[in-house]
Each structure stands twice: as structure tokens, then as C-alpha cells.
Amino acid sequence: MYQLGIVKRNVQRADPAAVEALSRFGVATVHEAMGRVGLMQPYMRPVYGGAHLAGTAVTVLLHPGDNWMMHVAAEQIRPGDVVVAAVTAECTDGFFGDLLATSFRARGALGLVIDAGVRDVKDLTAMQFPVWSKAISAKGTIKATLGSVNVPVVCAGALVNPGDVVLADDDGVVVVPAAIAAATAEAAARREANEADKREKLASGVLGLDMYDMRPALEKAGLKYVD
Amino acid sequence: MYQLGIVKRNVQRADPAAVEALSRFGVATVHEAMGRVGLMQPYMRPVYGGAHLAGTAVTVLLHPGDNWMMHVAAEQIRPGDVVVAAVTAECTDGFFGDLLATSFRARGALGLVIDAGVRDVKDLTAMQFPVWSKAISAKGTIKATLGSVNVPVVCAGALVNPGDVVLADDDGVVVVPAAIAAATAEAAARREANEADKREKLASGVLGLDMYDMRPALEKAGLKYVD
Amino acid sequence: MYQLGIVKRNVQRADPAAVEALSRFGVATVHEAMGRVGLMQPYMRPVYGGAHLAGTAVTVLLHPGDNWMMHVAAEQIRPGDVVVAAVTAECTDGFFGDLLATSFRARGALGLVIDAGVRDVKDLTAMQFPVWSKAISAKGTIKATLGSVNVPVVCAGALVNPGDVVLADDDGVVVVPAAIAAATAEAAARREANEADKREKLASGVLGLDMYDMRPALEKAGLKYVD
Amino acid sequence: MYQLGIVKRNVQRADPAAVEALSRFGVATVHEAMGRVGLMQPYMRPVYGGAHLAGTAVTVLLHPGDNWMMHVAAEQIRPGDVVVAAVTAECTDGFFGDLLATSFRARGALGLVIDAGVRDVKDLTAMQFPVWSKAISAKGTIKATLGSVNVPVVCAGALVNPGDVVLADDDGVVVVPAAIAAATAEAAARREANEADKREKLASGVLGLDMYDMRPALEKAGLKYVD
Amino acid sequence: MYQLGIVKRNVQRADPAAVEALSRFGVATVHEAMGRVGLMQPYMRPVYGGAHLAGTAVTVLLHPGDNWMMHVAAEQIRPGDVVVAAVTAECTDGFFGDLLATSFRARGALGLVIDAGVRDVKDLTAMQFPVWSKAISAKGTIKATLGSVNVPVVCAGALVNPGDVVLADDDGVVVVPAAIAAATAEAAARREANEADKREKLASGVLGLDMYDMRPALEKAGLKYVD
Amino acid sequence: MYQLGIVKRNVQRADPAAVEALSRFGVATVHEAMGRVGLMQPYMRPVYGGAHLAGTAVTVLLHPGDNWMMHVAAEQIRPGDVVVAAVTAECTDGFFGDLLATSFRARGALGLVIDAGVRDVKDLTAMQFPVWSKAISAKGTIKATLGSVNVPVVCAGALVNPGDVVLADDDGVVVVPAAIAAATAEAAARREANEADKREKLASGVLGLDMYDMRPALEKAGLKYVD
């Protein structure tokens, strides 16, 4: 699984049409559409609010305190990619800043998801280069140890294969395997189809209890109303 | 205490005049006025900055990963209420999003305080529906287990009885028992009465050491000045 | 080391020219220029985004739940100082709010760095009085126990001597010993000298792999490219 | 609720027979018998393994870094009591050591449950005075601020009224309201009645799937077996 | 990846000879032999000290607060297996206790690794049924939602495929993919081959500096000795 | 302060008589005798219970994931020393195991205090080589970056100068500056002088309220007894 010292060059990206379709939905909707799996842990937070990201994963496996592989990863980026960086042990160092962001963007990257720290957040915000990370830290890193690029990685509790679709917004980060990207987009669309209708009903004062017909099940479960 | 499967319908809310009086003060001032008790733990943070909330508690007791009772709670909301949600074990799942917010608001709720996660934070911000929570997570929940509504609950370390006054702002969340709401508002007013005067003195360069006459006590305690 | 009950009045501040020179750089750059030491832990976060701080340290050693020494410290502040507050044990209480901020500013303080909690964050933001802290909490403190002012302290993992330069921005907080402030500013300037050039190259699509000539070292380390 | 500066002397303890009945069960069993409520958070750990505690609560409300009220509480202890200590804000200081343990034991206390730190753990272990705490810390405390004794408190997320039954073992700490102590003991007994039989069946290789007749529900929920 | 509602029955387990070979080594040695990948996060701790575990993984994917799939997993256990349980979101509930341990052991399981809580730790210790978990909690779970058995899971940050080798001891838990189990055992053996010799040299006072010939590299890196 | 790439060879150790005197006391007593300063944070825990350590500090400054300097430190150890290891950023990797322990012991080290992780805890326990650490992790480290030996370091929140006295037991770790070691030992002795007498009184049922004459102060502070 975790091969070290490997860079895989030819990665089968998810179908661009499926990525585009998924990009219309929020993370919460897509996560529901997948059956509530594939979500990164909630400690992953955007560096600035309001960002939205949908792209295909270039994965990087790093060692604590060492960002050498980020430069190796830059070369593998294609337009529409998102870099997903995992670390072999917990680390909050700042592996990424404005110079790497400049380089990644020049290669076509849409953003970064990293299970570690980043820095230069003022610049990243000014550039509007979206980043989801575990920490913000000015602590720099060395370039001494080989990791890998485009191998499967575990990032913030989620398995990410190179080429998978990565979606991120203010609610978190979700990973959609390339093979089910199109089907997931369709499931998400079905979920949203009647949301507007539901929202309107709820806004008018209709209760979820009635709209979803929950009262019989609650009564059967033994719910008691007292005064 | 923690009755399960119970919905209490008729709750004695704190006096609206007391709620209104308390709503003029910040959480820090009210917390001081109560003698420094009743504060929720500082991990409770607003979903968006600058919000202020003052209302009467409708309480909900949930199980981890299950938001069924939120729908039951919606029916018990009256204008001016704040929903306060506790969970029987630690959980960061997103129990609440824009649809429930729409429903709660339609029933008259002013906001939500929840010792767990929420999602759709972009929508909540756009709606300006204020929420204080422990986490943000896209992870949804099931509807399978009975909790309770309007029973006493412990939320983020604070006991909340239905009908208590809940105040929240950027500094955190404080709970004022209904029985002492009016007296607490008066105590808060007394605290603030001379704040403007103090602020002016301090702004002019007067030291707290002199304004509060601390020098004798410091000397008595043995404070030494050295060069 | 940690003398209790002591206030040192005459502190040798870092050279104002060096502080001014350092103030032109970000925390990440200065931290690099120092050899990656002197950084406070990344849990130290600004109360509001976008702030930047550079000044000389007035240190305070507090006990948990007791902010008496903050008032003693106020008297020792000179224009251009930053108050750096450490606590003898972990504590998230709100040791500092708008009144102390008013007093500190009147004495010439530029900001506060505290390894504990603060409150009145709405006011602090409105005043644009920059604060880096571990927590936000409405919980007040008592005035009962002697700590010290202008003794060496450990704040969020960093040693701070009175008179040291403290820099803080969105990336964190770094401490530059007074004796090396000027040299560090020069080292920082050297680091930034060719950053614009590097950024331009990276923006044009040049890879860090080539710009930093990393390929031979990667090959020597055994990196394998596969398809 | 949280009265400060109050010592309640006459507390109605739970019926000794009910305490004795509950003492025969583990925390997990009693927690189940109560419907999965009343459990303290799992960060509460015993100072030494293998201890078991069942007694009636004398509650103490402390301020961070101040253990004055522990001495006040000592006087209110009666044989068979357990001291339950809450703090008004998070604190890991060592509020309790071998001297207080000696005093508490002399008054008849069976143990301590504290949402903070303790020290002298070697002595506590040698004395076999059982303690469940959030932390171990050599940091001592002052005696300056009034809290309360025998008021309702929230300890590690659980509401504890004076006189409630407190059970603790290696699995954690559970609070049984005095009013339902006897009924809870009976429910616990019913739960355990057929545990031996179940254990024997499972030990012989019978599956829970069959013993609890889960297969139809799993099939109905859509479980698929694949090869 | 994370199929829900699936039970895979026929899993290719790692070669028993390779498992046996790996079982002779500690987790730290095997982790080194793999190139420092495959380790679960260090919050995974044994329920009792001194345990050692080596077996093939039966994986379970659970939902927070729901252990239904543990019973489904029991049926898939074969002698020499280790159950590895992941949860779709963070949860500390006690998903496992002495009854399930009895059942798992009857089916031939050697132990459990779970990224959540367990209970009945006194019984588990008495049974010497080894468990590595994130938490200990008396909080029970429901049986309402389908997860999966024998699908790939992420447990405490490590990817585990059914049939992989799982090793655990006091230093943590490491996962060895079935395909490289034999090679990893050989690499571990090579690592240990000269450990005894090294230990003897170090015990006699020879320095690692000399034994590993580090002095030239340190000098080249610029290390300075001062008096 | 934090010089990198420096090894200081001639360190003035604290007076052996003072170390010996301090070694008779527990950490809690010494911490009190120092005025409640100098304690490391309570997350520092012994690898095995019941250990006691008193020696003079050889300090090491490490980078995350890199234990090269531990080998450099070994050469600087003299009989009676304790190695105190700090890291420039948070890291839980296992920097230390049985081989280094063998080497350190051969040089005369009494134990290790490290603000990071260690491994081979079974061996360390068997060797009875006492270690206090932040984490246990099988994750190894590289040898690539220069830190320093025998410079002042901040370890788990405490400043440690080479030659300072380090005391550790089940309650935590305290650092006594060499210059005040003898005076601190005397203060500790005075504190313990009447402990036996106090313990006897408390054991006989005398209350701290009376033994320390607290009743007048409590009454003055406004304590109310109610029935």
C-alpha cells in the first residue's frame, strides 16, 4: 500500500464531467449521497471561509517535518487537480506557503488538502488559493527524506486514491472514489431535487414531524408527551 | 433527572422582561453578575462571528449520531426560544443544518446551542441563524433512538433547565436560571453602571493599581520592586 | 528562574531600530531566519484575523484564575511594548478584556500575547487591539496571588525574556532574543531578497525541482518514477 | 442552581440498601439499566486500576486553582459518602493529595471523584483510597475563594445532586439519582440475570446473530453477503 | 471503497507462516522494516499492559454509537483472526465488552483493535483477551444501522484490508499488507540480526557516534563543540 | 537562547549533595517548596508506574522526527545525569528505545524526560530505565538535522538549563535551578517536618478547618451554612 520513494506519473483521473457535476453540490450533500462515508475528520478546516473546491486528487505522502515531496508532487499536477497531502505521523509544521501555492497554481492545481500545518495564510487568502489543513504554523520543514507521490494515502482518516474526486467547503472535506463519481453526482442531484420544496414547507411552519411522517414511529418507540 | 422518551410541553419560560433586560449585556458581564457560574465550556464557538443571542431554553437530549429528537423539539419551540441540545456521549456529527434552521426559525427560535457538530454553515451564515457548537462536520445523523425534549440537560458542562435564559456572544454561552433572571439583569446593570467611567480613567493613563487601590494589598502580600 | 513576587522595573529593551527592521517581515520569515527556533506553539491564535504585531516584551507570570499581576504589569509598559503573559499551570480563563486593553493601550502597549484565555473579543476587535491567545472565555479571574513582572517566562512553549522582540501575525508568534534582533532582521532581509524572483519563476511554471536543483539529490536518494 | 458560598448540612442520602444493591454491579451494567444516561465523560480515569466505588455523593463546587472548599466538605462527610468535586472552569491542578485523603477517610469517605487533577498518587495507591480524576498533577492550589458544598454540580458532564449514588470502576463513573436508586438496582439485576447463560452460549460458539435473532432484521435492512 | 451493507465472506488471509514469522517481532521493529509506514496513531493503547497480538484482519465498519456489525463480524472470524473495527465518525462509546469477547474468542479471534471505546475492561483483563482502543467507556451502543464486514477500512489513520496482518504490543499497532508479510518478516529479521551485538557494544560504553560512524557527517553538517 | 548546532561540553552540574537532598522528596513537595513554579505540564507521564528520578540535566534540542542529537548527547552524559529532550515543534514520534537506553545507562544516565514519544516500553520497563514522555509511539526517526546539546531548552512548558536538578515521580516532573537546589531541599524538608504530625491529626478525625484555623476566614468571606 504505502510505497515509499515512488512517483506514479500516469494517474487515471475521475471523469471531468463527473467532477463538474459533483462541484455543484456541497460536501454535506455529497457525503449523504455516498451513504455517509468518505469524510475527512472535522479537524480539517479551511484557511479562509467561503472557499469551495472540487478536483481530482494528486496524493503526496510526507514524513513529519519534511516537505521535499511537495516539490516532486508539483510536477505531477495537471489542471483541475487538488493536492492531497498525508503525513506518516502526526505533525503540525507548516509544510506549505505562498511559494508552493504559486507553483501549484501555475501547474493548474485548484487547492490543497493537508493533514498537517500550513503558513503564509495571509498570502494564501490574498491569492484565494484554498487550503484545508489541520493547523496553521509558521514552522518550516526540511527536505531530506523520500515519501511518495500518487500512491494511495490516508488523509485525516479518509482513504484517498490518486484520481479520486475531492470536494471541500466550509463543512469539511469528502473524497469520492473515481469509479463512483458519476453515480454519486446523480444521487446528490436526487437528494437536492426536493430540498427547495422541503425548505419552503418548513419555512411556512410545517413540522418535520409531519412532513416526514415521523409521529407513528415515535409513538411506537414509546415517546410520551407530558404537561 | 435525565428522563428518556419524554417530551414536556408546558414549560415555564423566564419572564420576557428579564430576558429583554439580560439581552442588553454581554456574556462576560452576565457571568460576572452571577458570581462566575453557569458558563458553558470555552470549546463552544459561534459558527459565525458577531452574533448575539438571548432567549429561553427549549432543551433536547440526543444520542450520538441521532437527531430524531430535533424534529420533536421543533414542535415545542415558541417565539423567543433558543434550542439547547445535549448529547449522551461525546459526538462531533453534524446534527443540524439549513433545513432544521429553517424549521426552527419558522417556529420562532432565535438560535441553537449544541454540544456537538452542525453543518451547512455557509447557509446558516447567509440566513444569519446564530449557532454555537463544539464542531463543524458534514457528517449526517440517523433517526432511530428516543431522547427527550424539555428535560434538564447538561450542555458543555452547564446545567440547563427548560425555560432558563441562554445568552451567547463571541465570548461564549452562559445560562441564567429563570428564577434569578431578573436579579441577574439588575446585578449586570450595576456592574456596567460605572464601566464607562472606569474606561475613561484607564484611557487617560490612570492605572488599575491606583483606580482599584491595589498597592497596599500588593505590598502586604510581599511584592518587591527591583531595578 | 521563575522568581515569584518580583517586579523588575528597568528592563533593557531590544534596540528600536532592530524592532522596526523585524516588523517588516512575517513570522514565518523571521522564524526561518532564526534557524527554526523561538516559535510559540500553534494553538496560539489571533483574536481577529489580519493583525500584525512587533514590539518588546514586558513579561507577566500569572497563576491560574488570577489576573492581579496584569494590573502590576500595566505600570511597567512603555510605548512599543507587547505584554507576554504566562501562567504557572494550564488555564483557559479570560484574564483580559476591554478595560485592561484600554489601560495597556494608554500606557503604550501594542498588543498582548497570553498562554490562556481572553474575553470581550468583540470590543478588542472594535478597538483593533491585537491579542494572540490560547482560548476565548467569558470566565473572569480573581486578584489574590502574587506572580511576577519582567522575569523570564515560558509562554506557549517559548522562552521569553523581558525586552525580547515579539512578532505575531496570522501564522503565529515568534520570539527574537534582544541580543540577536538586529542580526535576525538582516538574515530575514537576505531570505526575502530573492523571494520575488523565485515567486515569479514559479508563477511562470518553473518547478521547484529545477529552480532548487533537487533532481540529483532525489535520484541519489532512490526516488523511482513509474507509470 | 450553582449557589456560591453555601454549605448544605442536612442532605438526604440515597437509601443504604439501594446503595448496597447497586454496589454489586459494574458501571456498564448500571448505566445500561438507567437507559444510558448519567455517565461521566470517559476522560475520568481511576488513579490506580481495579478499584470499585459505590457511595452517596457529598458535592463540592471549586474554583480553578483553589481547594479551600475541600476542607469545608470534609466536615460534611458521613460514613459511606463519596466526595464529588466540580470546578467552575477547566483546570488540571492537583486539588487533592494524601493529607486530604487521610482526612476524608477518617470522616468515613469511600473515595473521590474530581473533574480536575490530584497528586500524591503513590500514597493514594498505597492507602488504597480510590480516586477518579481528569488529570494527575503535582501543582498545588490556594485557599482564597468561596465555592459551595452539597449544591447540585456538573462533574465531567454529569449532573450530581448531593445524596445521589455514585458508582465507579475501571469503566468509568455513573451517577444514579437517589430517587431511582432502588429501581435501578432492580433493573441492573434483571439485566445480569441471564448474562451467565448468554456467556455460556457464546462461549460454546453460538453466535449473537442467532442468540439475539438478528438475521431477519439484518436482511430486512438490506445486508448483502458476497464471496 | 467503503461499501455499506456488505459482508465479504471469503477473504484471502495472509500466509500463516508469514504471520507466525512476524509474530516474533515487536511493532517498532516491524514498522521500521516496512519503511515507517502502516502504523496506527499513538492514541491507540492496550487495555492492559504486556499484551502482544499477531493475526489476520477481519475488518468491521461501524457507525457512531452502533455495534450491530460486531455481531455480523463474529460469524466471519476464523482461528487466528484479529477484528479491526473502524467507525465512520469519531466516537468513544463502548462498542465491545466481555460478552462479545467471549463470542469472538469462541470463534477463534486472538484480539480486537478498535478506533473507539470498549468496556468491561476488568473482565477483558481477567480473560486476557487483548484489546487496543482509543478510549474506555461504559457507554453502550444500539443496533440499528448497517455497516460492513471485510471491506477495506481506515482505522486510527491506517488502511486495513481484510486478511492483512495486524501486530500490536505496548508500542502500538502496525498493519502489514498480506502481499508483503513474508518479505517484511525477513526484513525485520535482518534488522534484529545484529541488535544483540549492538546492544552489547552500547552496554560496554561504546557510543552510537562511533558505532554508527556519525562523527564525519555531524562535522560536515557544522556541529560545534564549545566549552 | 536556542543555539542550533552547538554542543556544550563543560556544564556546571548542581551540587551533588543538593541533588541527593532533593531526591528524598516527592515532586509535589519540591514544587511547593519552590513556590509552585518549575513544573512540566501534566501530559508528561511515566512509561511505568512507581519510578522516581533525581539527577542533573543534560539537555537536548531536537527537530521533529529526528533523533540524531540523542547520540551526540550520549557522549556528554556523566554519572548522575538525566537527559531532558525538547523538540522544536510538537511531535509524538518514538525518539528513544532500548538501544539508546542501554547506551545512556552505560554512560551513567539515570533516566530520560522527553517532550515527545518513546518506544520499546516493554524493554524500558524490564530494564527499569525510567522515562517520562508525552507519548508512546513505535514510529522511528531519522538522523538528518542538527539540534543542540546542553543549551537551555523549554521542555513541556518548563525551562531547563543544563546542570539543573530534574525530579520526576508518578505526580510529574519538576525542574530545580542549580543555584537554588540546596535552598529548595531545605524548604522541602521544612514542609515535610510536620507532615507526619498533620497526617496523624487528620487520621484521628481532626478537621483541616480546625487544624489550619480556617473557620474565621471562611466566615469573613461570607460562607453560609444551611440545613
PDB file of C-alpha atoms in Angstrom, chain D residues 60-170:
ATOM      1  CA  VAL D  60     -18.159  20.332  46.194  1.00  0.00           C
ATOM      2  CA  LEU D  61     -18.014  23.256  43.795  1.00  0.00           C
ATOM      3  CA  LEU D  62     -14.467  24.611  43.449  1.00  0.00           C
ATOM      4  CA  HIS D  63     -12.838  27.460  41.578  1.00  0.00           C
ATOM      5  CA  PRO D  64      -9.778  26.807  39.379  1.00  0.00           C
ATOM      6  CA  GLY D  65      -6.586  26.528  41.407  1.00  0.00           C
ATOM      7  CA  ASP D  66      -8.388  26.807  44.767  1.00  0.00           C
ATOM      8  CA  ASN D  67      -9.159  23.845  47.031  1.00  0.00           C
ATOM      9  CA  TRP D  68     -10.410  25.703  50.079  1.00  0.00           C
ATOM     10  CA  MET D  69     -13.833  24.096  49.860  1.00  0.00           C
ATOM     11  CA  MET D  70     -12.354  20.596  50.068  1.00  0.00           C
ATOM     12  CA  HIS D  71     -11.659  21.282  53.737  1.00  0.00           C
ATOM     13  CA  VAL D  72     -15.183  22.582  54.206  1.00  0.00           C
ATOM     14  CA  ALA D  73     -16.515  19.463  52.510  1.00  0.00           C
ATOM     15  CA  ALA D  74     -14.556  17.171  54.827  1.00  0.00           C
ATOM     16  CA  GLU D  75     -16.766  18.204  57.736  1.00  0.00           C
ATOM     17  CA  GLN D  76     -19.920  17.218  55.834  1.00  0.00           C
ATOM     18  CA  ILE D  77     -18.750  13.690  55.057  1.00  0.00           C
ATOM     19  CA  ARG D  78     -20.595  10.808  56.671  1.00  0.00           C
ATOM     20  CA  PRO D  79     -19.607   7.158  56.530  1.00  0.00           C
ATOM     21  CA  GLY D  80     -20.396   5.737  53.102  1.00  0.00           C
ATOM     22  CA  ASP D  81     -20.059   9.038  51.257  1.00  0.00           C
ATOM     23  CA  VAL D  82     -18.099   9.749  48.086  1.00  0.00           C
ATOM     24  CA  VAL D  83     -16.853  13.281  47.521  1.00  0.00           C
ATOM     25  CA  VAL D  84     -17.709  14.581  44.033  1.00  0.00           C
ATOM     26  CA  ALA D  85     -15.781  17.718  43.103  1.00  0.00           C
ATOM     27  CA  ALA D  86     -16.615  20.029  40.198  1.00  0.00           C
ATOM     28  CA  VAL D  87     -14.712  23.132  39.110  1.00  0.00           C
ATOM     29  CA  THR D  88     -16.220  26.294  37.618  1.00  0.00           C
ATOM     30  CA  ALA D  89     -13.711  26.204  34.750  1.00  0.00           C
ATOM     31  CA  GLU D  90     -11.335  23.662  33.262  1.00  0.00           C
ATOM     32  CA  CYS D  91      -8.310  23.056  35.482  1.00  0.00           C
ATOM     33  CA  THR D  92      -5.797  20.243  35.861  1.00  0.00           C
ATOM     34  CA  ASP D  93      -4.179  21.398  39.123  1.00  0.00           C
ATOM     35  CA  GLY D  94      -3.701  18.865  41.879  1.00  0.00           C
ATOM     36  CA  PHE D  95      -6.531  19.770  44.294  1.00  0.00           C
ATOM     37  CA  PHE D  96      -6.157  16.670  46.447  1.00  0.00           C
ATOM     38  CA  GLY D  97      -3.366  14.584  47.934  1.00  0.00           C
ATOM     39  CA  ASP D  98      -2.562  12.204  50.741  1.00  0.00           C
ATOM     40  CA  LEU D  99      -3.365  14.579  53.616  1.00  0.00           C
ATOM     41  CA  LEU D 100      -6.877  15.282  52.404  1.00  0.00           C
ATOM     42  CA  ALA D 101      -7.303  11.582  51.650  1.00  0.00           C
ATOM     43  CA  THR D 102      -6.363  10.820  55.247  1.00  0.00           C
ATOM     44  CA  SER D 103      -8.877  13.358  56.483  1.00  0.00           C
ATOM     45  CA  PHE D 104     -11.658  12.212  54.153  1.00  0.00           C
ATOM     46  CA  ARG D 105     -11.131   8.595  55.134  1.00  0.00           C
ATOM     47  CA  ALA D 106     -11.182   9.483  58.813  1.00  0.00           C
ATOM     48  CA  ARG D 107     -14.610  11.042  58.245  1.00  0.00           C
ATOM     49  CA  GLY D 108     -15.858   7.906  56.513  1.00  0.00           C
ATOM     50  CA  ALA D 109     -15.441   8.791  52.846  1.00  0.00           C
ATOM     51  CA  LEU D 110     -15.042   5.856  50.485  1.00  0.00           C
ATOM     52  CA  GLY D 111     -13.358   7.765  47.672  1.00  0.00           C
ATOM     53  CA  LEU D 112     -13.193  10.848  45.480  1.00  0.00           C
ATOM     54  CA  VAL D 113     -14.428  11.753  42.004  1.00  0.00           C
ATOM     55  CA  ILE D 114     -12.957  15.034  40.765  1.00  0.00           C
ATOM     56  CA  ASP D 115     -13.178  16.840  37.428  1.00  0.00           C
ATOM     57  CA  ALA D 116      -9.622  18.174  37.819  1.00  0.00           C
ATOM     58  CA  GLY D 117      -6.212  16.910  38.927  1.00  0.00           C
ATOM     59  CA  VAL D 118      -4.904  15.106  42.007  1.00  0.00           C
ATOM     60  CA  ARG D 119      -1.416  14.393  43.319  1.00  0.00           C
ATOM     61  CA  ASP D 120       0.428  12.062  45.716  1.00  0.00           C
ATOM     62  CA  VAL D 121      -0.814   9.187  43.594  1.00  0.00           C
ATOM     63  CA  LYS D 122       1.772   6.835  45.020  1.00  0.00           C
ATOM     64  CA  ASP D 123       0.411   7.476  48.510  1.00  0.00           C
ATOM     65  CA  LEU D 124      -3.201   7.257  47.366  1.00  0.00           C
ATOM     66  CA  THR D 125      -2.405   3.894  45.813  1.00  0.00           C
ATOM     67  CA  ALA D 126      -0.619   2.687  48.947  1.00  0.00           C
ATOM     68  CA  MET D 127      -3.605   3.819  51.055  1.00  0.00           C
ATOM     69  CA  GLN D 128      -5.976   2.226  48.543  1.00  0.00           C
ATOM     70  CA  PHE D 129      -8.054   5.366  48.619  1.00  0.00           C
ATOM     71  CA  PRO D 130      -9.815   5.239  45.247  1.00  0.00           C
ATOM     72  CA  VAL D 131      -9.883   8.382  43.126  1.00  0.00           C
ATOM     73  CA  TRP D 132     -11.238   9.043  39.640  1.00  0.00           C
ATOM     74  CA  SER D 133      -9.844  12.221  38.107  1.00  0.00           C
ATOM     75  CA  LYS D 134      -9.235  14.081  34.854  1.00  0.00           C
ATOM     76  CA  ALA D 135      -5.528  14.553  35.437  1.00  0.00           C
ATOM     77  CA  ILE D 136      -2.577  13.889  37.684  1.00  0.00           C
ATOM     78  CA  SER D 137      -0.597  16.979  38.563  1.00  0.00           C
ATOM     79  CA  ALA D 138       1.839  17.962  41.281  1.00  0.00           C
ATOM     80  CA  LYS D 139       0.586  21.553  41.000  1.00  0.00           C
ATOM     81  CA  GLY D 140      -0.864  22.702  44.321  1.00  0.00           C
ATOM     82  CA  THR D 141      -3.752  25.086  44.931  1.00  0.00           C
ATOM     83  CA  ILE D 142      -4.522  28.133  47.052  1.00  0.00           C
ATOM     84  CA  LYS D 143      -7.271  28.727  49.607  1.00  0.00           C
ATOM     85  CA  ALA D 144      -8.842  32.082  48.735  1.00  0.00           C
ATOM     86  CA  THR D 145     -12.276  31.794  47.160  1.00  0.00           C
ATOM     87  CA  LEU D 146     -15.631  30.506  48.313  1.00  0.00           C
ATOM     88  CA  GLY D 147     -17.324  27.732  46.394  1.00  0.00           C
ATOM     89  CA  SER D 148     -20.070  25.571  47.834  1.00  0.00           C
ATOM     90  CA  VAL D 149     -20.706  22.200  49.423  1.00  0.00           C
ATOM     91  CA  ASN D 150     -23.714  19.982  48.805  1.00  0.00           C
ATOM     92  CA  VAL D 151     -25.227  22.004  45.999  1.00  0.00           C
ATOM     93  CA  PRO D 152     -26.057  20.344  42.657  1.00  0.00           C
ATOM     94  CA  VAL D 153     -22.948  20.277  40.466  1.00  0.00           C
ATOM     95  CA  VAL D 154     -21.990  19.238  36.954  1.00  0.00           C
ATOM     96  CA  CYS D 155     -18.971  16.925  37.144  1.00  0.00           C
ATOM     97  CA  ALA D 156     -17.381  15.681  33.902  1.00  0.00           C
ATOM     98  CA  GLY D 157     -20.640  16.236  32.067  1.00  0.00           C
ATOM     99  CA  ALA D 158     -22.934  14.549  34.595  1.00  0.00           C
ATOM    100  CA  LEU D 159     -25.336  16.298  36.966  1.00  0.00           C
ATOM    101  CA  VAL D 160     -24.779  15.213  40.564  1.00  0.00           C
ATOM    102  CA  ASN D 161     -27.143  16.114  43.368  1.00  0.00           C
ATOM    103  CA  PRO D 162     -25.939  15.664  46.935  1.00  0.00           C
ATOM    104  CA  GLY D 163     -27.087  12.284  48.170  1.00  0.00           C
ATOM    105  CA  ASP D 164     -27.109  10.653  44.713  1.00  0.00           C
ATOM    106  CA  VAL D 165     -25.423   7.296  44.346  1.00  0.00           C
ATOM    107  CA  VAL D 166     -22.023   7.388  42.659  1.00  0.00           C
ATOM    108  CA  LEU D 167     -20.577   4.203  41.185  1.00  0.00           C
ATOM    109  CA  ALA D 168     -17.111   3.972  39.722  1.00  0.00           C
ATOM    110  CA  ASP D 169     -14.887   1.240  38.403  1.00  0.00           C
ATOM    111  CA  ASP D 170     -12.349   0.694  35.604  1.00  0.00           C
TER     112      ASP D 170
END
